[in-house]
Amino acid sequence: MSALDFLRKKNKPLIGLDISSTTIKLLEFSKHGSGYRVENYAVKPLPPNTVVEKNINEPEAVAQVLKALVQSARTKTKDAAVAVSGSSVITKLVEMPGDLNDEQMEAYISTEADQYIPYPLEEVALDFDVQGPSQKNPDQVEVLLAACRSENVETRVGVLEVAGLTPKVVDVEAYTMERAFELVREQLDDQDEQVVAILDIGATMTTLSVLVDGKTIYTREQLFGGKQLTEEIQRRYGLSAEEAGLAKKQGGLPDDYETEVLEPFKDAVVQQVTRSLQFFFSSSQYNDVDHIVLAGGVAALEGLAGLIEEKLGTPATVADPFANMSIASRVNSAALSGDAPSLMIAAGLALRGFE
């Protein structure tokens, strides 16, 4: 059983690194009064199939892209935070004696964890966080246990080390998204006690996180993403994957693109959002959400939030974690604004340095 730093507090600036199936995104913040400033931001594409469904298949190739990314960002910070996907993590709320210190609790968990974790403990990275007193027994405390296959953690740690970085935090994407939500929460109306659905629609994966009063109560991943739009552009217009990706961002496609390709894809996104929410409603006490926040690269599609709001009758917002931040002069603010919805995970990781 190895140690895993999902939940421990940090007090130094960290580079937040989101390693997705198509890109690596880098963010670095500094603290300014009660707010933050974006000090560094960079994105680099990954070669095809180096990361598949959030699993790193070719660590050396990913490490070389990361190394080039760090060099291009010209950051002096070497400490970094990275995340594993929620589907690779098991979390369990357990009760333990309330009079144990951290070392005693760690020893207790080491002897008791096998009853909660369905893998051999020598193959697992484990962390815990005390949530507070037990409501059932005043002598006990509730402890959040988080476990992940060691290889998922070690692969990411290895990639960072090869790139010349010091891995300080391996977080869970769901907790990272929850942290980043605090940056967009004040942009919503009636913030208290709200049920908010965050739809993170990336290149190949859509992740639904539902938060009640800012705390995650539900997450689910499904295979669906912007790659389907890229592939349809390739097929219809005879372009390479790289050409289709550029055309999707920069324009210049034939006149029928909007009606024949883009609008049907937007309809497919609405169906995916609807389906994801239905899964949540069927497995919880809730039958509605107060607000939908769109994150991920697909969220930036013009008119998508309005279409979802119209079809579902629920207010929808495109995530912008930088709306109330200052931006360093070396940062390309226009590019940052365009990529903002896809930088929620990286933002949540960068925030770990200020807890």
Coordinates of C-alpha atoms in Angstrom, one line a residue, residues 92-96 109 116 141-145:
K92 CA -15.9 5.2 1.1
L93 CA -17.1 7.1 4.2
V94 CA -16.2 5.0 7.3
E95 CA -16.3 5.6 11.0
M96 CA -13.2 5.4 13.2
I109 CA -6.6 2.2 8.2
Y116 CA -13.4 -1.6 2.2
V141 CA -15.4 10.4 13.5
E142 CA -16.4 10.1 9.9
V143 CA -13.4 9.5 7.6
L144 CA -13.4 9.7 3.8
L145 CA -11.3 6.9 2.4

